[in-house]
C-alpha cells in the first residue's frame, strides 16, 4: 500500500520496513499494521494521531483538566490559546496515551505494550487473537452469558486498577476493548483522565462502568442491575479502594433530594454517546 505521510519517518529511520494495511480510522487517529522484516510475529501497530481540526473528540477541555504540563511556560501558553499554546496542547494530547499505557501496564492493567513515540506516531504491540491475527473488538463478537459475566467482572477489576493508578479511561466502551486469545484488552487512551484533579472524574468513571454494564448486559441481563460505579467511587473518595477490593455491585442511593443537574447531565451524556456510537459504526463499516 502507499505509505501514509505520517508513517514515512518510521520507514526512513528503519523502525519498520513496511506498512501492511490500515486497520481502522477513528475520531482521533488512524491505526496501521506495520512490519519489521517478513516474520509475521514482528508486526506492530502504528497509531497516527489526527490534527485538532480533523478530530471528532468532544469537550476536549474536560478531559485535559488537571493534567500536568511539562513547564509553567507551556501551561501559560495553553491558557492563552495562541499558536504555541495549540502546538503544546497537540503534543500533550499525543503524549498522553503513551504515558497512560506505561503507567497502566506497570499497574497490571491489560493494555497493549507501548514501544515508543516517534515523530508523533505511537508504535505499540499488536493484540492478536488465537490464530495470530489482529484481535476483534468486543462489539464485533457474539458472546455467551457466562463469558459476559466473566469478562464484565474482569473489566471492573481493570477499571479499579486504573483508578488506583490515578487514571480513568474516559471513553471506555465496547468499541475500544479488544478480545485476544485470553480475554479483554483495553485500548485508545489519549483522553485518559487524571482522577484526582479533574472535576468531571466521577461522571466519566460512571460512564465507563455503565458502558461496560450495557455491553455485557446484552448477554447477561442481570448485570444491568449492578451499581459498581458509585460503589467504587465511594471507596475511592474514602481512601479505601485498592486493586483487590471486594465489590458487591450494590449501592444504596439517597433518594430524598433528587439531583436535577445530574439527571440533565446524564441525559446529555447518553444523547452524545448514542451519536458517537452511530458515528463509530459508520466509520467501522467504511473501514
Coordinates of C-alpha atoms in Angstrom, one line a residue:
X1 CA 0.0 0.0 0.0
X2 CA 1.0 3.6 -0.4
X3 CA 2.9 4.8 2.7
X4 CA 0.9 7.4 4.7
X5 CA 2.7 10.6 5.2
X6 CA 2.7 10.3 9.0
X7 CA 4.4 6.9 8.8
X8 CA 7.2 7.8 6.4
X9 CA 9.6 8.8 9.2
X10 CA 9.3 5.3 10.7
X11 CA 10.3 3.8 7.4
X12 CA 13.1 6.4 6.8
X13 CA 14.6 5.7 10.3
X14 CA 14.5 1.9 9.9
X15 CA 12.0 1.3 12.7
X16 CA 9.6 -0.6 10.4
X17 CA 10.1 -2.0 7.0
X18 CA 6.6 -2.0 5.6
X19 CA 3.1 -0.8 6.3
X20 CA 0.8 -3.7 5.6
X21 CA -2.6 -2.1 5.8
X22 CA -4.8 0.3 7.7
X23 CA -6.7 -1.4 10.5
X24 CA -9.1 1.4 11.4
X25 CA -9.6 5.1 11.3
X26 CA -11.2 6.6 14.4
X27 CA -12.2 10.0 15.6
X28 CA -8.7 10.9 16.9
X29 CA -6.3 8.7 15.0
X30 CA -5.7 6.1 12.2
X31 CA -4.2 2.8 13.1
X32 CA -1.9 0.8 10.8
X33 CA -0.4 -2.7 10.8
X34 CA 3.3 -2.3 10.3
X35 CA 6.1 -4.9 10.0
X36 CA 9.8 -5.3 10.5
X37 CA 11.0 -8.0 8.1
X38 CA 9.0 -10.9 6.8
X39 CA 8.3 -12.5 10.2
X40 CA 4.5 -12.2 10.9
X41 CA 5.3 -12.1 14.6
X42 CA 7.4 -9.0 14.1
X43 CA 4.3 -6.9 13.4
X44 CA 3.2 -3.8 15.3
X45 CA 0.5 -1.2 15.5
X46 CA 1.4 2.3 14.4
X47 CA -1.1 4.9 15.6
X48 CA -1.0 8.2 13.7
X49 CA -2.9 11.0 15.5
X50 CA -5.1 13.4 13.6
X51 CA -4.6 17.1 13.8
X52 CA -7.0 19.0 16.1
X53 CA -9.2 20.3 13.2
X54 CA -9.7 16.7 12.0
X55 CA -10.5 15.1 15.3
X56 CA -14.1 14.5 16.3
X57 CA -13.5 14.3 20.0
X58 CA -16.0 16.3 22.0
X59 CA -15.3 18.5 25.0
X60 CA -11.5 18.1 24.9
X61 CA -11.0 20.6 27.8
X62 CA -13.0 18.4 30.1
X63 CA -10.5 15.5 29.6
X64 CA -7.4 17.6 29.8
X65 CA -8.4 19.4 33.0
X66 CA -6.0 18.5 35.8
X67 CA -3.2 17.2 33.5
X68 CA 0.3 18.4 34.5
X69 CA 2.0 20.4 31.8
X70 CA 5.8 19.9 31.4
X71 CA 6.6 23.6 32.2
X72 CA 4.9 26.7 33.5
X73 CA 5.6 28.5 30.2
X74 CA 3.8 25.8 28.3
X75 CA 0.9 25.9 30.8
X76 CA 0.6 29.7 30.3
X77 CA 0.8 29.3 26.5
X78 CA -2.0 26.7 26.6
X79 CA -4.1 29.1 28.6
X80 CA -3.7 31.9 26.0
X81 CA -4.6 29.6 23.2
X82 CA -2.1 31.1 20.8
X83 CA -0.1 29.2 18.1
X84 CA 2.5 28.0 20.6
X85 CA -0.3 27.0 23.1
X86 CA -2.1 25.0 20.4
X87 CA 1.1 23.2 19.5
X88 CA 1.8 22.4 23.1
X89 CA -1.8 21.1 23.5
X90 CA -1.3 18.9 20.5
X91 CA 1.9 17.4 21.9
X92 CA 0.2 16.9 25.3
X93 CA -2.6 15.0 23.6
X94 CA -0.3 12.8 21.6
X95 CA 2.0 12.0 24.6
X96 CA -0.9 11.3 26.9
X97 CA -1.6 7.9 25.5
X98 CA 1.9 6.5 25.7
X99 CA 2.2 7.9 29.3
X100 CA -1.0 6.2 30.3
X101 CA 0.0 3.0 28.6
X102 CA 3.3 2.8 30.5
X103 CA 1.6 3.7 33.8
X104 CA -1.3 1.2 33.4
X105 CA 0.9 -1.6 32.2
X106 CA 3.0 -1.1 35.3
X107 CA -0.2 -1.3 37.4
X108 CA -1.2 -4.6 36.0
X109 CA -3.9 -3.3 33.6
X110 CA -4.3 -5.2 30.4
X111 CA -3.3 -2.7 27.7
X112 CA -1.2 -3.1 24.6
X113 CA 2.6 -2.8 25.4
X114 CA 3.8 0.6 24.3
X115 CA 7.2 0.6 22.5
X116 CA 7.9 4.3 21.5
X117 CA 6.7 7.5 20.1
X118 CA 8.5 8.7 17.0
X119 CA 7.6 11.9 15.1
X120 CA 4.2 11.9 16.8
X121 CA 3.4 8.3 15.9
X122 CA 2.8 5.7 18.7
X123 CA 4.3 2.3 18.0
X124 CA 2.9 -0.5 20.2
X125 CA 2.1 -4.1 20.5
X126 CA -0.3 -5.8 18.1
X127 CA -3.0 -7.5 20.1
X128 CA -3.7 -10.9 18.5
X129 CA -6.5 -13.5 18.5
X130 CA -5.9 -17.2 18.9
X131 CA -4.9 -17.5 15.3
X132 CA -2.3 -14.7 15.5
X133 CA -4.5 -12.2 13.6
X134 CA -5.4 -8.8 14.8
X135 CA -7.9 -9.2 17.7
X136 CA -11.5 -8.2 17.2
X137 CA -13.3 -5.5 19.1
X138 CA -15.8 -6.5 21.7
X139 CA -18.7 -5.1 19.6
X140 CA -17.8 -7.4 16.7
X141 CA -18.1 -10.6 18.8
X142 CA -21.1 -12.6 20.0
X143 CA -20.6 -13.8 23.5
X144 CA -22.4 -16.2 25.8
X145 CA -23.9 -15.3 29.2
X146 CA -21.1 -17.0 31.0
X147 CA -18.5 -15.1 29.0
X148 CA -20.3 -11.8 29.6
X149 CA -20.3 -12.4 33.4
X150 CA -16.6 -13.4 33.4
X151 CA -15.4 -10.6 31.2
X152 CA -17.6 -8.0 33.0
X153 CA -16.1 -8.9 36.3
X154 CA -12.6 -8.7 34.7
X155 CA -13.3 -5.3 33.3
X156 CA -14.5 -4.0 36.6
X157 CA -11.2 -5.1 38.1
X158 CA -9.3 -3.3 35.3
X159 CA -11.3 -0.1 35.9
X160 CA -10.5 -0.3 39.6
X161 CA -6.8 -0.9 38.9
X162 CA -6.8 2.1 36.5
X163 CA -8.3 4.3 39.2
X164 CA -5.8 3.1 41.8
X165 CA -3.1 4.1 39.3
X166 CA -4.7 7.6 39.2
X167 CA -6.4 7.3 35.8
X168 CA -9.9 7.0 34.3
X169 CA -10.2 5.9 30.7
X170 CA -12.9 8.5 29.9
X171 CA -14.2 6.9 26.7
X172 CA -14.4 3.2 27.6
X173 CA -17.0 1.2 25.5
X174 CA -17.3 -2.0 23.5
X175 CA -15.6 -0.2 20.6
X176 CA -12.2 0.1 22.5
X177 CA -12.0 -3.2 24.1
X178 CA -10.2 -5.9 22.1
X179 CA -10.6 -9.7 22.7
X180 CA -7.3 -11.6 22.4
X181 CA -6.9 -15.3 23.0
X182 CA -7.4 -15.0 26.8
X183 CA -9.8 -12.1 27.2
X184 CA -10.3 -8.3 27.1
X185 CA -7.6 -5.8 26.4
X186 CA -8.2 -2.0 26.8
X187 CA -7.2 0.3 24.0
X188 CA -7.5 4.0 23.0
X189 CA -6.3 6.1 25.9
X190 CA -5.3 9.6 24.6
X191 CA -8.2 11.2 26.6
X192 CA -7.3 9.4 29.9
X193 CA -8.5 11.5 32.8
X194 CA -6.5 12.4 35.9
X195 CA -8.8 11.1 38.6
X196 CA -7.6 13.3 41.5
X197 CA -7.7 16.7 39.8
X198 CA -10.5 16.5 37.2
X199 CA -13.9 17.9 38.3
X200 CA -15.6 15.5 35.8
X201 CA -13.8 12.4 37.1
X202 CA -16.8 10.7 38.6
X203 CA -19.1 11.3 35.7
X204 CA -16.5 9.8 33.3
X205 CA -15.9 6.8 35.6
X206 CA -19.6 6.2 35.9
X207 CA -20.0 6.4 32.1
X208 CA -17.1 3.9 31.6
X209 CA -18.6 1.5 34.1
X210 CA -22.1 1.8 32.8
X211 CA -20.9 1.3 29.2
X212 CA -19.4 -2.0 30.2
X213 CA -22.6 -2.8 32.1
X214 CA -24.6 -2.2 29.0
X215 CA -22.2 -4.1 26.6
X216 CA -22.1 -7.2 28.7
X217 CA -25.7 -6.9 30.0
X218 CA -27.0 -7.7 26.5
X219 CA -25.8 -11.3 27.1
X220 CA -26.3 -11.4 30.8
X221 CA -29.3 -9.1 31.7
X222 CA -28.8 -9.4 35.5
X223 CA -25.7 -7.2 35.1
X224 CA -27.9 -4.3 34.2
X225 CA -29.0 -4.1 37.8
X226 CA -25.5 -3.5 39.2
X227 CA -24.2 -0.2 40.6
X228 CA -20.4 -0.6 40.5
X229 CA -19.5 3.0 39.6
X230 CA -20.9 4.6 42.8
X231 CA -19.6 1.8 45.0
X232 CA -16.1 2.2 43.5
X233 CA -16.2 6.0 43.8
X234 CA -17.3 5.9 47.4
X235 CA -14.4 3.7 48.3
X236 CA -12.0 5.8 46.3
X237 CA -13.1 9.1 48.0
X238 CA -12.7 7.4 51.4
X239 CA -9.2 6.3 50.5
X240 CA -10.2 2.7 50.9
X241 CA -10.1 1.5 47.3
X242 CA -7.3 -1.0 46.4
X243 CA -6.6 -3.2 43.4
X244 CA -8.0 -6.2 45.2
X245 CA -11.0 -4.5 46.8
X246 CA -14.0 -6.8 47.1
X247 CA -17.0 -5.3 45.4
X248 CA -20.7 -6.2 45.5
X249 CA -22.2 -4.2 42.6
X250 CA -24.8 -2.8 45.1
X251 CA -25.2 0.8 46.2
X252 CA -27.9 2.4 48.3
X253 CA -28.8 5.7 46.7
X254 CA -30.1 8.6 48.7
X255 CA -33.4 9.4 47.0
X256 CA -34.5 12.2 49.4
X257 CA -33.1 15.0 47.3
X258 CA -33.1 14.4 43.5
X259 CA -30.2 16.0 41.7
X260 CA -31.7 17.7 38.7
X261 CA -28.4 18.8 37.3
X262 CA -27.1 15.2 37.4
X263 CA -30.1 13.9 35.6
X264 CA -29.8 16.5 32.9
X265 CA -26.1 15.8 32.5
X266 CA -26.8 12.1 32.3
X267 CA -29.4 12.7 29.5
X268 CA -26.9 14.9 27.6
X269 CA -24.2 12.3 28.0
X270 CA -26.4 9.5 26.8
X271 CA -27.5 11.5 23.8
X272 CA -23.9 12.3 22.9
X273 CA -22.9 8.7 23.4
X274 CA -25.7 7.5 21.1
X275 CA -24.5 9.9 18.4
X276 CA -20.8 8.8 18.9
X277 CA -21.7 5.1 18.7
X278 CA -23.5 5.8 15.4
X279 CA -20.5 7.6 14.1
X280 CA -18.2 4.8 15.1
X281 CA -20.5 2.2 13.5
X282 CA -20.4 4.2 10.3
X283 CA -16.7 4.5 10.4
X284 CA -16.2 0.8 11.1
X285 CA -18.5 -0.1 8.2
X286 CA -16.5 2.3 5.9
X287 CA -13.1 0.9 7.0

